[in-house]
Amino acid sequence: MKGFPTEQDHPPDTYVLRLYITGATPNSIRAVANLKQLCEEHLKDRYTLEIVDVYQQADIAESDNLVALPLLVRKFPLPERRLIGDLSDTKKVLNGLGLTR
Amino acid sequence: MPPSPKKTAPSLPRLRKTPTGITGLDEITGGGLPTGRPSLICGAAGCGKTLLSLEFIVRGATAYDEPGVFVAFEEKAEELALNVASLGFDLLKLQKEKKIRVDYVHIDRSEIEETGEYDLDGLFIRLGYAIDSIGAKRVVLDTIENLFTGLSNQAILRAELRRLFGWLKEKGVTAIITGERGDGSLTRQGLEEYVSDCVILLDNRIANQISTRLLRIVKYRGSLHGTNEYPFLIDAEGISVLPVTSLLLDHDVSTKRISSGVPALDDMLGGKGFYRGSSVLISGTAGTGKTSLAAIFANETCVRGERCIYFAFEESPMQIIRNMKSIGIDMKRHLDSGLLEMHASRPTLFGLEMHLVDIHKKVTRFRPKAVILDPITNLVTVGSVSEVKSMLIRLIDFLQAEGITVLFTALALNTIVSEQTDEGVSSLVDAWLLVRDIESNGERNRGLYIMKSRGMKHSNQVREFVITDEGLDLVDVYLGPDGVLTGSARDAQQISEATGRILRTHALSQKDVEIGRKRKVLESKVASLHAEFESLQDELNRSYIEEDLRKEVMEQNRREQTAGRQHKNTGNGKSKSK
């Protein structure tokens, strides 16, 4: 896993997102699809997205305090936001990411 | 003792159990929690759920070599470690040794936005990883209900919980799930629906402003278990649960006898004293010397080189020692030599059950040969008579099973000696001594008698019980035509008897003198009569001789006259002067 980008590495309006999924479960697949579509629509070219399969890295479950999955974390801009679920409720996702205008 | 797991034929498989290592809990569950299954521990806040489950993990790691995972939803690992450090559990060290793993799961609703379907795979993976990393056999989820406050989709949560418990079973770990008590149900979220193998309910009940912690096994599938509420104690060594009912009455008995410390009392008890391991009750009204008797028994136990614990509910140890010194008993040296332990506490310090657990613990640690409770009467202030009785039954059972002699003192509240009450233990004890006031003639004396003493010949007499500078003694009371006399009445009676004896002897000698005198008088009378008789005899003899003489003279005269007629008489005068 490569070093995660920090605030300094990014222009202020760039979004740093991380999505935790569990393999190819329906929820995970839906979450990935929903997020990709959403980002293309609202955050074109100003986001970095990392997708983490927790099954592959079981040790991060504790260190990253994972309970409910899929989990989308907005690492930047601060403050950190956490969104759980398959991201099908677009309004809530946008709200959670602070993208509502 | 613990009920056997199940009365099935030996060939049938039995439910495997995992010992908790918690004092007493394994006894009432018949060996512990069901192995490889989740158990639910529920109760209101502050009942000791977290502590009990944590002790399960710690004991598993330290005593049974079973690593455990503690998933904390409420407290951070550091807080938890700090909280249980006072119980001597070093969580950090155990974590370093990879014997336990504490995982703090934090869910905050305000930080989380729910955006659609989700599951708790994160928790599963996390738990699975924790279990596999240390090879855990035990798992605690404390308190999983916190998920319900962090996440709002009940349907998902419930389905996931069901899956979680199934998954835990599959994993083969022995799990404890804790749950907060809800209104009308065991847990707020109805966790008992999911965990149905073993449910333990903790309670903290307050009666008369005294709180008692209680534990009850609500259900335990496939196993016999104690169904009562068992009091438990949280102290410096963790949790101890005290099995309430071990009333099997199958303990060994001793035929050895031990002295009561008062030789005269031993004499009353067939000359040898109490049986070892028996229970003795001394009851009486205030100020009759119950504590003195108890202290002397304690002293005697220590003199024999045996250990003794003295539980005082009325006086401080120093006070008892000072008071006993005044009757010539030095208990301080036994305290110093470590043979005697004295524990003084007000009964209101904690509930009855706590007292029992406390006594239980102290006795188990110190292993004395004799235990003294002085007085049990005061315990009534923290419980009803029937509660006190049930507590004392269990205490006597426990002590007798251990072969420990126990001596209670009880204060009879009224002067009329009741034959039945005394906290209702009189029927349970093996020997019952009664010290009572005998008041008469403006004086109060103590009388002691043996109400009962199982299995030995004992005196049926009332003895006067005297407390002197050199200790206690029993004196035979005076049983006379005027009834039982004690104290100065007895002394007076004894004096008057002695006087009577002297007077009688005196009177006797007086009579002897009289008789002597009478004899002398009579003897002198006899002598005078004798003399009289002699003089009379003399007189008679004399007259008799005179008669003879006269006769002779007359005869001679006649012959001379006759001769004179024949030869011319020479004159009358001659013959007459002859």
XYZ file of C-alpha atoms in Angstrom:
679
model
C 0.000 0.000 0.000
C 1.500 3.288 -1.034
C 1.752 6.232 1.297
C -1.516 8.069 1.544
C -1.492 11.646 0.253
C -1.459 14.350 2.860
C -2.883 17.822 2.906
C 0.369 19.349 1.741
C 0.477 17.244 -1.437
C -2.832 18.491 -2.686
C -4.348 21.632 -3.975
C -6.983 22.903 -1.533
C -9.952 21.913 -3.658
C -8.882 18.318 -4.239
C -10.825 15.542 -2.568
C -8.975 12.570 -1.079
C -11.284 9.618 -0.676
C -10.823 6.086 0.521
C -13.385 3.359 0.124
C -13.251 0.218 2.228
C -14.972 -2.767 0.653
C -15.179 -6.471 1.296
C -14.268 -8.344 -1.835
C -16.999 -8.819 -4.371
C -20.048 -8.676 -2.145
C -23.095 -7.034 -3.703
C -22.842 -4.078 -1.348
C -19.197 -3.558 -2.279
C -19.794 -3.736 -5.988
C -22.687 -1.308 -5.756
C -20.668 1.047 -3.597
C -17.769 1.129 -6.032
C -20.065 1.722 -8.977
C -22.071 4.412 -7.203
C -18.985 6.228 -6.015
C -17.275 6.210 -9.382
C -20.302 7.610 -11.080
C -20.754 10.248 -8.428
C -17.158 11.372 -8.553
C -17.205 11.640 -12.330
C -20.271 13.798 -12.078
C -19.318 16.088 -9.278
C -15.587 15.876 -8.748
C -14.149 15.358 -12.193
C -10.354 15.563 -12.077
C -10.177 16.877 -8.604
C -10.238 13.741 -6.531
C -8.056 10.791 -5.686
C -9.805 7.581 -4.751
C -8.257 4.583 -3.096
C -10.231 1.397 -2.769
C -9.204 -0.955 0.021
C -10.343 -4.558 0.212
C -10.481 -5.298 3.917
C -10.407 -9.034 3.299
C -6.933 -8.597 1.915
C -5.702 -6.486 4.805
C -7.511 -7.725 7.869
C -5.160 -5.884 10.223
C -6.374 -2.465 9.096
C -9.874 -3.261 10.346
C -8.797 -2.520 13.886
C -6.368 0.292 13.134
C -8.904 2.124 11.006
C -11.759 1.329 13.396
C -13.966 -0.419 10.872
C -17.346 -1.775 11.896
C -19.921 -1.360 9.162
C -18.898 -1.789 5.548
C -18.733 -0.525 2.844
C -17.228 2.617 4.317
C -16.247 5.741 2.465
C -13.882 8.083 4.264
C -13.316 11.632 3.118
C -9.745 12.160 4.206
C -9.492 15.585 2.707
C -10.684 18.258 2.910
C -10.746 18.104 6.701
C -12.610 17.312 8.836
C -12.673 13.613 8.110
C -16.097 12.311 7.216
C -17.325 8.737 7.281
C -20.120 7.371 5.149
C -21.332 3.815 5.399
C -23.495 1.854 3.034
C -23.553 1.187 -0.685
C -23.751 4.947 -1.466
C -27.055 4.484 -3.267
C -28.621 7.477 -1.556
C -26.910 10.097 -3.700
C -28.337 13.050 -1.821
C -26.977 11.782 1.451
C -23.617 10.995 -0.093
C -23.269 14.461 -1.563
C -24.355 15.925 1.724
C -21.873 13.795 3.562
C -19.054 14.717 1.267
C -19.991 18.362 1.479
C -20.740 18.637 -2.221
C -24.199 20.130 -1.990
C -24.369 23.546 -3.464
C -20.918 -28.483 46.061
C -21.535 -27.968 42.377
C -24.396 -29.869 40.862
C -23.203 -32.452 38.424
C -23.580 -31.245 34.844
C -26.330 -33.606 33.813
C -27.700 -36.813 35.126
C -27.486 -38.628 31.863
C -26.036 -41.992 31.102
C -22.279 -41.751 30.942
C -22.220 -42.840 27.317
C -24.117 -39.740 26.141
C -22.001 -36.759 25.222
C -22.070 -34.029 27.768
C -22.103 -30.350 27.209
C -18.543 -29.132 27.360
C -17.932 -26.242 29.674
C -15.308 -23.596 29.911
C -14.386 -22.640 33.448
C -14.628 -18.941 34.100
C -12.113 -19.004 36.917
C -14.409 -16.729 38.881
C -14.739 -17.912 42.450
C -18.044 -19.642 42.922
C -19.464 -19.078 39.440
C -18.104 -22.349 38.147
C -19.761 -24.118 41.041
C -23.223 -22.842 40.301
C -22.910 -23.335 36.574
C -21.576 -26.813 37.106
C -18.251 -26.128 35.481
C -18.467 -22.853 33.649
C -19.966 -21.387 30.514
C -20.901 -23.544 27.529
C -17.792 -24.089 25.449
C -17.945 -22.708 21.942
C -21.213 -20.892 22.492
C -22.119 -17.344 23.298
C -23.491 -16.525 26.729
C -25.353 -13.398 27.637
C -24.645 -11.418 30.771
C -27.170 -8.725 31.402
C -27.940 -6.262 34.119
C -28.459 -2.613 34.856
C -25.655 -0.095 34.790
C -23.038 -0.619 37.465
C -23.810 -4.259 38.059
C -20.382 -5.523 37.222
C -21.025 -6.879 33.726
C -17.818 -5.507 32.285
C -15.800 -6.651 35.253
C -17.245 -10.141 35.205
C -16.600 -10.560 31.505
C -13.135 -9.093 31.776
C -12.305 -11.403 34.630
C -13.457 -14.276 32.426
C -10.887 -13.216 29.831
C -8.094 -12.536 32.306
C -8.594 -15.771 34.249
C -8.762 -17.663 30.990
C -5.437 -16.229 29.929
C -3.700 -16.621 33.274
C -5.197 -19.749 34.781
C -6.381 -21.843 31.851
C -3.975 -20.807 29.112
C -6.822 -19.765 26.867
C -6.129 -16.467 25.129
C -9.041 -14.110 24.868
C -10.273 -11.127 22.922
C -12.084 -8.326 24.659
C -14.033 -6.098 22.341
C -14.928 -2.933 24.179
C -17.656 -0.757 22.746
C -17.770 1.536 25.733
C -14.346 2.054 27.162
C -10.977 2.580 25.575
C -8.371 -0.090 26.159
C -6.318 2.247 28.358
C -9.303 3.192 30.475
C -10.193 -0.439 30.864
C -6.652 -1.334 31.915
C -6.693 1.438 34.469
C -10.083 0.420 35.808
C -9.099 -3.162 36.480
C -5.576 -2.448 37.692
C -7.071 -2.060 41.174
C -8.096 -5.713 40.977
C -4.571 -6.767 40.224
C -5.181 -7.448 36.540
C -2.291 -6.247 34.421
C -3.972 -5.908 31.055
C -1.052 -4.221 29.350
C 1.340 -6.978 30.320
C -1.091 -9.667 29.175
C -1.558 -7.832 25.905
C 2.179 -7.700 25.375
C 2.414 -11.408 26.059
C -0.251 -11.909 23.391
C -2.527 -13.613 25.869
C -5.324 -11.167 25.537
C -6.260 -8.563 23.038
C -8.390 -5.557 23.798
C -10.080 -3.903 20.883
C -11.907 -0.658 21.344
C -14.699 -0.303 18.808
C -15.865 3.222 18.577
C -19.048 4.202 16.835
C -20.332 7.705 16.862
C -23.527 8.475 15.097
C -22.566 12.076 14.509
C -19.516 11.046 12.506
C -21.320 8.555 10.348
C -23.695 9.066 7.488
C -25.694 6.076 6.349
C -26.007 6.082 2.594
C -27.593 2.754 1.812
C -27.218 -0.953 2.432
C -24.353 -2.050 4.620
C -23.266 -4.926 6.790
C -21.000 -5.451 9.772
C -18.277 -7.204 7.865
C -15.803 -4.746 9.295
C -16.531 -6.012 12.776
C -16.420 -9.622 11.611
C -13.085 -9.193 9.919
C -11.715 -7.267 12.844
C -12.850 -9.859 15.340
C -11.726 -12.721 13.154
C -8.310 -11.158 12.801
C -8.045 -10.555 16.550
C -9.080 -14.134 17.320
C -6.671 -15.650 14.824
C -3.751 -13.439 15.780
C -3.554 -14.801 19.324
C -5.443 -18.065 18.896
C -8.219 -16.865 21.153
C -10.610 -19.318 22.754
C -12.618 -16.686 24.584
C -14.326 -13.592 23.309
C -16.178 -10.832 25.075
C -18.348 -8.262 23.359
C -18.995 -5.452 25.821
C -21.575 -3.988 25.213
C -22.650 -4.884 21.738
C -25.839 -2.892 22.157
C -23.796 0.208 21.564
C -24.070 -0.680 17.904
C -27.725 0.239 18.135
C -26.916 3.715 19.293
C -24.303 4.219 16.585
C -26.205 2.735 13.685
C -29.821 3.334 12.931
C -30.849 0.554 10.578
C -32.376 -1.905 13.049
C -33.223 -4.477 10.395
C -29.644 -4.708 9.242
C -28.296 -4.717 12.784
C -30.535 -7.524 13.929
C -29.754 -9.660 10.943
C -26.072 -8.998 11.392
C -26.167 -9.807 15.097
C -27.794 -13.114 14.360
C -25.091 -13.760 11.813
C -22.423 -12.681 14.312
C -23.513 -15.120 16.971
C -23.746 -17.909 14.444
C -20.311 -17.010 13.235
C -18.912 -17.015 16.788
C -20.293 -20.509 17.270
C -18.671 -21.580 14.046
C -15.409 -20.153 15.217
C -15.761 -22.335 18.314
C -14.989 -19.563 20.747
C -16.650 -19.282 24.112
C -18.164 -15.842 24.076
C -19.740 -13.488 26.524
C -22.082 -10.825 25.246
C -23.066 -8.189 27.723
C -26.274 -6.265 27.534
C -27.873 -3.458 29.435
C -31.072 -4.373 31.169
C -34.214 -3.049 29.561
C -37.755 -2.396 30.710
C -39.636 -5.645 30.960
C -36.994 -7.554 29.074
C -33.590 -8.853 29.969
C -31.822 -6.526 27.574
C -32.813 -3.305 25.939
C -32.374 -4.640 22.425
C -33.700 -8.114 23.090
C -30.322 -9.749 22.689
C -31.649 -12.755 24.577
C -33.412 -13.705 21.351
C -30.094 -14.337 19.717
C -28.099 -15.702 22.596
C -30.133 -18.468 24.033
C -27.691 -20.966 25.433
C -26.794 -19.327 28.674
C -28.157 -16.157 30.189
C -26.844 -14.727 33.431
C -28.558 -11.812 35.074
C -26.747 -9.458 37.407
C -28.573 -7.240 39.810
C -27.721 -4.645 42.349
C -30.481 -4.456 44.884
C -30.838 -1.963 47.644
C -32.712 -2.868 50.773
C -32.576 -0.795 53.928
C -30.087 1.465 52.197
C -27.683 -1.403 51.821
C -26.866 -2.645 48.380
C -26.308 -6.258 47.567
C -25.024 -7.547 44.276
C -26.842 -10.616 43.070
C -26.284 -13.045 40.254
C -28.823 -15.407 38.780
C -28.620 -17.877 35.977
C -31.769 -17.301 33.998
C -31.210 -20.157 31.647
C -28.566 -22.600 30.722
C -29.467 -24.958 27.941
C -28.365 -28.520 28.303
C -27.113 -28.166 31.813
C -28.299 -28.251 35.353
C -27.543 -25.080 37.188
C -28.285 -23.312 40.418
C -31.482 -21.340 40.045
C -31.236 -19.090 43.039
C -29.978 -15.600 43.293
C -26.439 -15.732 44.476
C -24.815 -12.779 46.123
C -21.483 -11.756 44.818
C -18.782 -9.452 45.891
C -16.385 -7.279 43.967
C -13.282 -6.705 45.973
C -9.542 -6.440 45.622
C -9.325 -9.929 44.147
C -12.083 -9.658 41.610
C -15.509 -11.195 41.739
C -16.529 -13.902 44.138
C -19.872 -15.539 43.887
C -21.063 -17.460 46.862
C -23.171 -20.521 46.265
C -26.111 -20.130 48.537
C -27.254 -23.666 48.757
C -24.812 -26.355 49.472
C -27.154 -28.051 51.846
C -26.145 -31.572 51.156
C -25.348 -32.228 54.816
C -22.772 -34.808 53.956
C -19.740 -33.329 55.619
C -17.414 -35.377 57.740
C -17.663 -35.063 61.463
C -15.006 -35.226 64.062
C -15.170 -37.073 67.326
C -12.333 -35.022 68.726
C -13.175 -32.712 71.551
C -11.807 -29.293 72.259
C -11.844 -27.332 75.454
C -14.058 -24.314 75.832
C -11.384 -22.574 77.852
C -13.373 -22.833 81.058
C -12.528 -26.118 82.799
C -15.760 -26.117 84.763
C -17.715 -25.729 81.527
C -15.829 -28.627 80.001
C -16.885 -30.646 83.016
C -20.482 -29.827 82.273
C -19.945 -31.002 78.700
C -19.050 -34.505 79.655
C -15.658 -33.418 80.919
C -14.135 -32.799 77.514
C -15.643 -29.717 75.930
C -17.150 -29.163 72.500
C -16.774 -31.364 69.443
C -14.298 -30.067 66.930
C -16.094 -28.654 63.945
C -19.362 -28.197 65.772
C -21.384 -25.042 66.071
C -21.959 -23.475 69.435
C -24.436 -20.798 70.329
C -24.143 -18.735 73.475
C -27.193 -16.679 74.089
C -28.205 -14.485 76.920
C -29.310 -11.062 77.938
C -27.069 -8.027 77.942
C -24.088 -8.109 80.222
C -24.150 -11.794 80.978
C -20.621 -12.457 79.813
C -21.216 -13.823 76.329
C -18.304 -11.944 74.851
C -16.080 -13.064 77.705
C -16.971 -16.686 77.052
C -16.334 -16.212 73.350
C -13.026 -14.482 73.943
C -11.905 -17.191 76.299
C -12.725 -19.797 73.709
C -10.693 -17.828 71.162
C -7.856 -17.553 73.642
C -7.964 -21.267 74.351
C -7.878 -22.052 70.620
C -4.759 -19.940 70.225
C -3.157 -21.432 73.315
C -3.529 -24.816 71.615
C -1.549 -23.328 68.742
C -4.522 -23.190 66.363
C -5.711 -20.254 64.352
C -8.862 -18.389 65.147
C -10.808 -15.561 63.548
C -12.907 -13.298 65.687
C -15.595 -11.298 63.913
C -16.833 -8.559 66.163
C -19.948 -6.637 65.248
C -20.192 -4.555 68.366
C -16.801 -3.764 69.777
C -13.470 -2.873 68.273
C -10.650 -5.398 68.641
C -8.750 -3.061 70.952
C -11.776 -2.719 73.143
C -12.197 -6.469 73.416
C -8.519 -6.936 74.191
C -8.633 -4.289 76.902
C -11.768 -5.730 78.417
C -10.419 -9.254 78.403
C -7.238 -8.094 80.072
C -9.336 -7.060 83.031
C -10.310 -10.665 83.570
C -6.784 -11.905 83.167
C -6.813 -12.930 79.510
C -4.094 -11.646 77.250
C -5.290 -11.805 73.667
C -2.769 -9.308 72.371
C -0.004 -11.875 72.251
C -2.075 -14.112 69.979
C -2.729 -11.197 67.664
C 0.995 -10.497 67.629
C 1.899 -14.113 66.983
C -0.520 -14.226 64.081
C -2.696 -16.984 65.473
C -5.611 -14.694 66.047
C -7.279 -12.380 63.601
C -9.901 -9.939 64.702
C -12.205 -8.227 62.282
C -14.547 -5.626 63.543
C -17.185 -4.068 61.386
C -20.563 -2.578 61.914
C -23.225 -4.866 60.464
C -24.475 -1.948 58.434
C -21.182 -1.768 56.584
C -22.726 -3.946 53.956
C -25.574 -6.339 53.380
C -25.959 -9.706 54.986
C -24.831 -11.561 51.935
C -21.775 -9.422 51.742
C -20.998 -10.293 55.329
C -21.298 -13.926 54.434
C -19.072 -13.573 51.388
C -16.646 -11.539 53.428
C -16.494 -14.148 56.192
C -16.227 -16.849 53.559
C -13.269 -15.183 51.929
C -11.462 -14.431 55.155
C -11.937 -17.963 56.401
C -10.784 -19.459 53.120
C -7.664 -17.326 53.223
C -6.741 -17.697 56.897
C -7.839 -21.313 57.342
C -8.651 -21.060 61.049
C -9.742 -23.884 63.304
C -12.281 -21.757 65.064
C -14.469 -18.835 64.068
C -16.292 -16.542 66.423
C -19.169 -14.243 65.547
C -19.997 -11.802 68.251
C -22.904 -11.163 68.232
C -25.095 -12.390 65.419
C -28.015 -10.462 66.823
C -26.787 -7.226 65.334
C -27.031 -8.662 61.861
C -30.776 -8.340 62.146
C -30.310 -4.625 61.654
C -29.418 -5.314 58.041
C -31.835 -8.098 57.304
C -34.939 -9.795 58.498
C -34.774 -12.699 60.903
C -35.398 -15.203 58.137
C -32.624 -13.704 56.040
C -30.251 -13.861 58.950
C -31.244 -17.440 59.511
C -30.650 -18.391 55.915
C -27.291 -16.672 56.011
C -26.288 -18.441 59.194
C -27.408 -21.792 57.837
C -25.107 -21.326 54.913
C -22.314 -20.118 57.132
C -22.647 -23.083 59.466
C -22.755 -25.432 56.495
C -19.663 -23.949 55.023
C -17.735 -23.991 58.283
C -18.793 -27.497 59.170
C -17.765 -28.745 55.778
C -14.373 -27.252 56.486
C -14.282 -28.769 59.958
C -14.132 -25.392 61.620
C -15.638 -24.893 65.041
C -17.902 -21.889 65.128
C -19.131 -20.024 68.137
C -21.919 -17.486 67.913
C -23.108 -15.210 70.582
C -26.644 -13.936 70.499
C -28.334 -11.348 72.558
C -31.697 -12.309 73.913
C -33.647 -9.119 73.704
C -36.039 -9.792 76.500
C -35.462 -11.249 79.892
C -37.880 -14.052 79.278
C -35.702 -16.690 77.774
C -37.286 -17.813 74.604
C -36.662 -21.402 73.754
C -37.203 -21.097 70.047
C -35.930 -17.876 68.571
C -32.399 -16.575 68.818
C -32.336 -15.807 65.132
C -33.793 -19.231 64.605
C -30.424 -20.857 64.682
C -30.933 -22.703 67.895
C -32.158 -25.699 65.969
C -29.122 -25.640 63.738
C -26.395 -25.433 66.296
C -24.864 -28.449 67.946
C -24.502 -26.937 71.361
C -26.444 -24.143 72.911
C -25.335 -22.504 76.121
C -27.613 -20.110 77.830
C -26.384 -17.443 80.150
C -29.141 -15.799 82.070
C -29.670 -13.304 84.760
C -30.885 -14.565 88.045
C -32.171 -11.609 89.940
C -33.210 -11.813 93.527
C -32.788 -9.863 96.727
C -31.636 -6.766 94.891
C -28.810 -8.564 93.239
C -28.101 -9.797 89.762
C -26.201 -12.982 89.188
C -25.358 -14.998 86.139
C -26.513 -18.511 85.684
C -25.260 -20.740 82.917
C -26.811 -23.877 81.658
C -26.585 -26.110 78.671
C -29.758 -26.040 76.671
C -28.545 -28.708 74.351
C -25.396 -30.410 73.335
C -25.701 -32.957 70.603
C -23.993 -36.267 70.942
C -22.555 -35.942 74.391
C -23.472 -36.391 77.986
C -23.965 -33.023 79.553
C -24.990 -31.578 82.834
C -28.549 -30.445 83.262
C -27.718 -28.196 86.153
C -27.696 -24.472 86.315
C -24.286 -23.269 87.360
C -23.490 -19.887 88.626
C -21.183 -18.168 86.246
C -18.667 -15.928 87.957
C -16.249 -13.569 86.297
C -13.122 -13.091 88.356
C -9.775 -11.406 87.869
C -8.353 -14.744 86.831
C -10.966 -15.601 84.288
C -14.289 -17.309 84.294
C -15.483 -20.013 86.567
C -18.628 -21.899 87.194
C -19.844 -22.528 90.697
C -22.502 -24.978 91.745
C -25.560 -23.060 92.640
C -27.380 -23.843 95.856
C -30.334 -26.002 95.209
C -32.271 -26.122 98.418
C -35.787 -26.174 99.727
C -36.017 -22.471 98.981
C -35.168 -22.967 95.305
C -32.089 -21.937 93.380
C -29.858 -19.540 95.236
C -26.997 -17.670 93.711
C -24.592 -14.920 94.600
C -24.721 -13.538 98.077
C -27.907 -15.462 98.739
C -25.908 -18.600 98.069
C -23.082 -17.291 100.226
C -25.498 -16.408 103.005
C -27.086 -19.800 102.787
C -23.707 -21.419 102.996
C -22.762 -19.304 106.002
C -25.996 -20.042 107.756
C -25.446 -23.714 107.134
C -21.986 -23.478 108.623
C -23.330 -21.609 111.648
C -25.959 -24.242 112.083
C -23.296 -26.884 112.096
C -21.283 -25.103 114.787
C -24.337 -24.519 116.894
C -25.284 -28.125 116.623
C -21.883 -29.318 117.734
C -22.009 -26.891 120.571
C -25.402 -28.137 121.622
C -24.184 -31.664 121.491
C -21.279 -31.062 123.841
C -23.604 -29.225 126.208
C -25.795 -32.304 126.408
C -22.806 -34.506 127.081
C -21.878 -32.383 130.072
C -25.443 -32.570 131.315
C -25.435 -36.312 131.041
C -22.168 -36.513 132.924
C -23.547 -34.345 135.587
C -26.715 -36.423 135.866
C -24.678 -39.506 136.050
C -22.673 -38.033 138.880
C -25.822 -37.060 140.747
C -27.297 -40.473 140.305
C -24.081 -42.138 141.192
C -23.866 -40.130 144.388
C -27.456 -41.018 145.140
C -26.668 -44.647 144.646
C -23.723 -44.284 147.015
C -25.832 -42.676 149.723
C -28.485 -45.329 149.404
C -25.818 -47.896 149.623
C -24.515 -46.272 152.817
C -28.008 -46.118 154.261
C -28.498 -49.739 153.499
C -25.250 -50.568 155.189
C -26.141 -48.631 158.302
C -29.519 -50.296 158.379
C -27.880 -53.621 157.995
C -25.497 -52.759 160.801
C -28.373 -51.760 163.000
C -30.218 -54.928 162.282
C -27.146 -56.974 162.939
C -26.568 -55.195 166.176
C -30.050 -55.806 167.506
C -29.719 -59.377 166.428
C -26.522 -59.831 168.413
C -27.997 -58.046 171.376
C -30.880 -60.443 171.315
C -28.500 -63.336 171.267
C -26.466 -61.859 174.043
C -29.552 -61.217 176.099
C -30.679 -64.684 175.471
C -27.332 -66.047 176.567
C -27.226 -63.859 179.606
C -30.720 -64.858 180.616
C -29.819 -68.486 180.104
C -26.763 -68.113 182.251
C -28.697 -66.261 184.904
C -31.279 -68.915 185.009
C -28.601 -71.587 185.344
C -26.912 -69.656 188.091
C -30.232 -69.175 189.900
C -30.871 -72.795 189.570
C -27.425 -73.572 190.873
C -27.909 -71.062 193.745
C -31.070 -72.780 194.933
C -29.198 -75.875 195.150
C -26.000 -74.485 196.811
C -27.223 -71.475 198.738
C -27.119 -68.398 196.647
C -24.345 -65.787 197.140
C -26.530 -62.820 196.294
C -28.517 -61.368 193.377
C -26.311 -58.415 192.813
C -23.419 -60.524 191.717
C -25.290 -62.294 189.085
C -26.807 -59.094 187.850
C -23.469 -57.290 187.324
C -22.173 -60.130 185.321
